[in-house]
């Protein structure tokens, strides 16, 4: 399905087929280049809804000048095969012309101050472009629930806030990060890494694990967790740290070094020319940690 009219018509028909109860529709928005992390989102969507729609669209609006829009992996045929094997009949894969007939849209969603921090500082305009396409996808598909991966923690925060701020009639479901055995979080960009870089990239999850281990001891501050993570990442070859920060889960703003309480640690680094991100929840009060 490449056209907006098509996806709307097919979903309207599918909704009618669902006898007494209206089938719940789940949307899994993706940019394609599907890996097992995406398939885990599809699985999650299937658990919570009757109809699963996967969108595949490399959204030009969320790439800045000099970013990897042109070389971003596009593997539509392989993606469609994987989704067919996973039993997903509804795939919405529009062209840029279908989504933005006038070229750059005059109306956009703005991500506000948090949208300019962390990933937004490195990629100005990224989150405005991301929220704009996500709002469009929500309006096109009309899902009851949309499933996002926790790996993009700032994206999840901003999408949840957009849904609340604009009273959008759906729920956001967040699926845990899927990792390789080494700890490396799955990402479409991992395919840019050569063997040595892939081994070095393990430093991001190792840094988060070091922080989690400090937190698990109980009575740790944000500053102590940060110091442990920084030591782990600075010891790694080929890894250029961009940011390492502990944020409050409700505001996504940085906490002070003395902070104790629920928190999320975010890390971003360049490995070669590939920008990688990762994050983990830390409870700096009770010592509980989780990968969600
Ligand atoms: O996370 C992504 O792949 C993209 O940011 C999304 C949510 C599909 C919007 O283009």
Coordinates of C-alpha atoms and ligand atoms in Angstrom, one line a residue:
X1 CA 0.0 0.0 0.0
X2 CA 1.6 3.2 -1.1
X3 CA -1.3 5.6 -1.2
X4 CA -3.0 7.3 1.7
X5 CA -6.4 6.7 0.1
X6 CA -5.6 2.9 -0.2
X7 CA -4.5 2.5 3.4
X8 CA -7.6 4.3 4.7
X9 CA -9.9 2.2 2.5
X10 CA -8.4 -1.1 3.4
X11 CA -8.4 -0.4 7.1
X12 CA -12.0 0.8 7.0
X13 CA -12.9 -2.5 5.4
X14 CA -10.9 -4.5 7.9
X15 CA -12.4 -2.6 10.8
X16 CA -15.9 -3.6 9.5
X17 CA -15.0 -7.2 9.2
X18 CA -14.4 -7.5 12.9
X19 CA -17.9 -8.7 13.9
X20 CA -19.1 -7.4 17.2
X21 CA -16.1 -5.6 18.7
X22 CA -14.2 -3.1 16.6
X23 CA -10.8 -4.6 16.0
X24 CA -8.0 -2.6 17.7
X25 CA -5.5 -1.3 15.3
X26 CA -1.8 -1.0 16.2
X27 CA 0.7 1.0 14.2
X28 CA 4.4 0.3 14.1
X29 CA 6.1 3.3 12.4
X30 CA 9.5 2.4 10.9
X31 CA 12.0 3.7 8.4
X32 CA 12.5 0.2 7.0
X33 CA 15.9 -1.6 7.0
X34 CA 14.1 -3.9 9.4
X35 CA 16.0 -5.9 12.0
X36 CA 15.0 -8.1 14.9
X37 CA 14.3 -5.0 17.0
X38 CA 11.5 -4.0 14.6
X39 CA 10.2 -7.5 14.5
X40 CA 10.0 -7.4 18.3
X41 CA 7.8 -4.2 17.9
X42 CA 5.6 -6.1 15.5
X43 CA 5.3 -9.0 17.9
X44 CA 4.3 -6.6 20.7
X45 CA 1.8 -5.0 18.4
X46 CA 0.3 -8.3 17.6
X47 CA -0.1 -9.1 21.3
X48 CA -2.1 -6.0 22.0
X49 CA -4.1 -5.5 18.8
X50 CA -6.1 -7.4 16.1
X51 CA -4.8 -5.5 13.1
X52 CA -1.1 -4.6 12.9
X53 CA -0.1 -1.9 10.4
X54 CA 3.6 -1.3 9.7
X55 CA 4.7 1.9 8.0
X56 CA 7.9 2.1 6.1
X57 CA 9.0 5.6 5.2
X58 CA 12.4 7.2 5.3
X59 CA 11.2 10.7 6.3
X60 CA 13.3 13.4 4.7
X61 CA 12.0 16.0 7.1
X62 CA 13.9 14.4 10.0
X63 CA 17.3 14.4 8.3
X64 CA 19.5 17.6 8.4
X65 CA 21.9 18.8 5.7
X66 CA 24.9 16.5 5.6
X67 CA 23.2 13.7 7.4
X68 CA 22.7 10.2 6.0
X69 CA 19.4 10.6 4.2
X70 CA 20.9 9.5 0.8
X71 CA 22.8 6.6 2.2
X72 CA 20.2 5.6 4.8
X73 CA 19.6 1.8 4.1
X74 CA 16.6 1.2 1.9
X75 CA 15.7 -2.5 1.7
X76 CA 12.0 -2.4 0.8
X77 CA 11.8 -5.8 -0.9
X78 CA 13.6 -7.6 2.0
X79 CA 11.4 -5.7 4.5
X80 CA 8.2 -6.7 2.7
X81 CA 9.4 -10.3 2.7
X82 CA 10.2 -10.2 6.4
X83 CA 6.8 -8.7 7.2
X84 CA 5.0 -11.2 5.0
X85 CA 6.8 -14.0 6.9
X86 CA 5.8 -12.4 10.2
X87 CA 2.2 -12.4 9.0
X88 CA 1.7 -8.6 8.6
X89 CA -0.7 -7.9 5.7
X90 CA -0.9 -4.2 6.2
X91 CA 2.2 -2.4 5.2
X92 CA 2.1 1.3 4.3
X93 CA 5.1 2.3 2.3
X94 CA 4.4 5.7 0.7
X95 CA 6.7 7.8 -1.5
X96 CA 7.9 11.2 -0.3
X97 CA 5.6 12.7 -2.9
X98 CA 2.6 11.0 -1.4
X99 CA 3.5 12.2 2.1
X100 CA 4.6 15.7 1.1
X101 CA 3.0 16.6 -2.3
X102 CA 4.1 20.2 -1.9
X103 CA 7.6 19.3 -1.0
X104 CA 8.4 20.7 2.4
X105 CA 5.1 21.1 4.3
X106 CA 4.2 24.6 5.6
X107 CA 2.8 23.2 8.8
X108 CA 5.0 21.3 11.3
X109 CA 4.8 20.0 14.8
X110 CA 7.5 21.6 17.0
X111 CA 9.2 19.5 19.7
X112 CA 9.8 22.5 22.1
X113 CA 12.8 22.9 24.3
X114 CA 13.5 19.2 25.0
X115 CA 13.6 18.7 21.2
X116 CA 16.7 20.9 21.1
X117 CA 18.6 18.8 23.7
X118 CA 20.8 15.7 23.3
X119 CA 19.9 14.2 19.9
X120 CA 18.2 17.5 19.0
X121 CA 21.4 19.4 19.7
X122 CA 23.4 17.2 17.4
X123 CA 20.6 17.1 14.8
X124 CA 18.8 20.4 14.7
X125 CA 15.2 20.1 13.4
X126 CA 15.3 16.3 13.7
X127 CA 12.5 16.0 16.3
X128 CA 10.2 18.6 14.6
X129 CA 10.5 16.5 11.4
X130 CA 10.0 13.2 13.3
X131 CA 6.9 14.5 15.2
X132 CA 5.4 15.9 12.0
X133 CA 5.6 12.6 10.2
X134 CA 4.4 10.7 13.2
X135 CA 1.4 13.0 13.5
X136 CA 0.7 12.4 9.8
X137 CA 1.0 8.6 10.2
X138 CA -1.4 8.7 13.2
X139 CA -3.9 10.7 11.2
X140 CA -3.6 8.4 8.1
X141 CA -3.9 5.1 10.0
X142 CA -6.0 6.1 13.0
X143 CA -4.5 3.5 15.3
X144 CA -5.7 2.8 18.8
X145 CA -2.1 2.2 19.9
X146 CA 1.3 2.9 18.4
X147 CA 4.4 0.8 19.3
X148 CA 7.7 2.5 19.7
X149 CA 11.1 1.1 20.8
X150 CA 12.7 2.3 24.0
X151 CA 16.1 2.6 22.2
X152 CA 15.0 6.0 20.9
X153 CA 14.2 7.3 24.4
X154 CA 14.0 11.0 23.6
X155 CA 11.8 10.2 20.6
X156 CA 9.5 8.1 22.9
X157 CA 9.3 11.0 25.4
X158 CA 8.5 13.6 22.7
X159 CA 5.8 11.4 21.0
X160 CA 4.2 10.7 24.3
X161 CA 4.1 14.4 25.1
X162 CA 2.7 15.2 21.7
X163 CA -0.1 12.7 22.2
X164 CA -0.9 14.3 25.6
X165 CA -0.5 17.9 24.5
X166 CA -2.6 17.5 21.3
X167 CA -5.1 15.1 22.9
X168 CA -4.5 12.6 20.2
X169 CA -6.9 9.6 20.6
X170 CA -4.4 6.8 20.9
X171 CA -2.0 5.2 23.4
X172 CA 1.7 4.8 23.0
X173 CA 3.2 1.4 23.9
X174 CA 6.9 1.2 24.5
X175 CA 8.8 -2.0 23.8
X176 CA 12.1 -2.8 25.5
X177 CA 15.5 -2.4 23.8
X178 CA 16.6 -5.5 21.8
X179 CA 20.4 -6.2 22.2
X180 CA 23.0 -8.4 20.5
X181 CA 24.7 -10.8 22.8
X182 CA 27.6 -8.3 23.2
X183 CA 25.0 -5.8 24.6
X184 CA 25.0 -3.6 21.4
X185 CA 21.5 -2.2 20.9
X186 CA 20.0 -3.2 17.6
X187 CA 19.8 -0.3 15.1
X188 CA 19.5 0.0 11.3
X189 CA 22.7 2.0 11.5
X190 CA 24.7 -0.9 12.9
X191 CA 25.1 -2.1 9.3
X192 CA 27.5 0.9 8.7
X193 CA 30.0 -0.6 11.3
X194 CA 32.9 -2.7 10.3
X195 CA 34.0 -5.6 12.5
X196 CA 36.4 -3.5 14.6
X197 CA 33.9 -0.7 15.0
X198 CA 31.1 -3.2 16.0
X199 CA 33.4 -4.5 18.7
X200 CA 34.2 -1.0 19.9
X201 CA 30.5 0.0 19.8
X202 CA 29.9 -2.4 22.7
X203 CA 31.3 0.5 24.9
X204 CA 28.0 2.3 24.9
X205 CA 26.1 -0.6 26.5
X206 CA 29.1 -1.4 28.8
X207 CA 29.0 2.2 30.1
X208 CA 25.3 1.9 30.9
X209 CA 25.9 -1.4 32.5
X210 CA 28.6 0.2 34.7
X211 CA 26.2 2.9 35.8
X212 CA 23.5 0.3 36.5
X213 CA 25.9 -1.7 38.6
X214 CA 26.7 1.4 40.7
X215 CA 23.0 2.2 41.0
X216 CA 22.3 -1.4 42.0
X217 CA 24.6 -1.0 45.0
X218 CA 21.9 1.5 46.4
X219 CA 22.4 5.0 47.7
X220 CA 24.3 6.1 44.5
X221 CA 23.9 9.6 43.1
X222 CA 23.5 10.6 39.5
X223 CA 27.1 12.0 39.6
X224 CA 28.5 8.6 40.8
X225 CA 26.6 6.7 38.0
X226 CA 27.8 9.2 35.4
X227 CA 31.5 8.8 36.6
X228 CA 31.3 5.1 36.3
X229 CA 29.8 5.3 32.8
X230 CA 32.3 7.9 31.7
X231 CA 35.3 5.8 32.8
X232 CA 34.0 2.8 30.8
X233 CA 33.4 4.8 27.7
X234 CA 36.6 6.8 27.8
X235 CA 38.6 3.6 28.0
X236 CA 37.2 2.4 24.7
X237 CA 39.1 2.8 21.5
X238 CA 37.5 4.4 18.4
X239 CA 34.5 5.8 20.4
X240 CA 34.0 9.5 20.5
X241 CA 31.6 10.5 23.2
X242 CA 29.0 13.1 22.2
X243 CA 26.8 13.2 25.4
X244 CA 26.3 11.2 28.5
X245 CA 23.6 12.5 30.7
X246 CA 21.2 11.5 33.4
X247 CA 17.7 12.8 32.9
X248 CA 14.5 12.9 35.0
X249 CA 12.0 10.5 33.3
X250 CA 9.1 13.0 33.7
X251 CA 10.8 16.1 32.3
X252 CA 13.7 14.6 30.3
X253 CA 15.8 17.5 31.7
X254 CA 19.2 16.7 33.2
X255 CA 19.3 16.1 36.9
X256 CA 22.0 17.4 39.3
X257 CA 25.0 15.3 40.4
X258 CA 23.5 14.9 43.9
X259 CA 20.2 13.6 42.5
X260 CA 18.7 10.4 43.8
X261 CA 15.5 9.0 42.4
X262 CA 14.0 7.6 39.2
X263 CA 16.2 8.5 36.2
X264 CA 17.3 7.5 32.7
X265 CA 20.8 7.6 31.5
X266 CA 21.3 8.5 27.8
X267 CA 24.5 8.1 25.8
X268 CA 25.4 9.0 22.2
X269 CA 28.8 8.5 20.6
X270 CA 30.4 8.4 17.2
X271 CA 32.0 5.1 16.3
X272 CA 33.9 5.9 13.1
X273 CA 31.4 8.0 11.3
X274 CA 28.4 6.2 12.7
X275 CA 26.4 7.9 15.4
X276 CA 25.0 5.5 17.9
X277 CA 22.6 6.0 20.9
X278 CA 21.6 3.9 23.8
X279 CA 19.9 4.4 27.2
X280 CA 18.9 2.6 30.4
X281 CA 16.5 3.3 33.3
X282 CA 18.3 3.8 36.6
X283 CA 16.6 4.0 40.0
X284 CA 19.1 5.9 42.0
X285 CA 17.0 5.6 45.1
X286 CA 16.2 1.9 45.5
X287 CA 18.9 0.5 43.3
X288 CA 16.4 -1.1 40.9
X289 CA 17.4 -0.9 37.2
X290 CA 15.7 -2.1 34.0
X291 CA 16.3 -2.1 30.3
X292 CA 12.9 -0.5 29.5
Ligands
LIG1 O1 12.3 5.7 14.8 C1 12.1 5.8 13.6 O2 12.4 4.9 12.8 C2 11.5 7.1 13.0 O3 12.0 8.2 13.7 C3 10.0 7.1 12.9 C4 9.3 7.0 14.3 C5 9.5 5.9 12.0 C6 9.5 8.4 12.2 O4 10.1 8.6 11.0

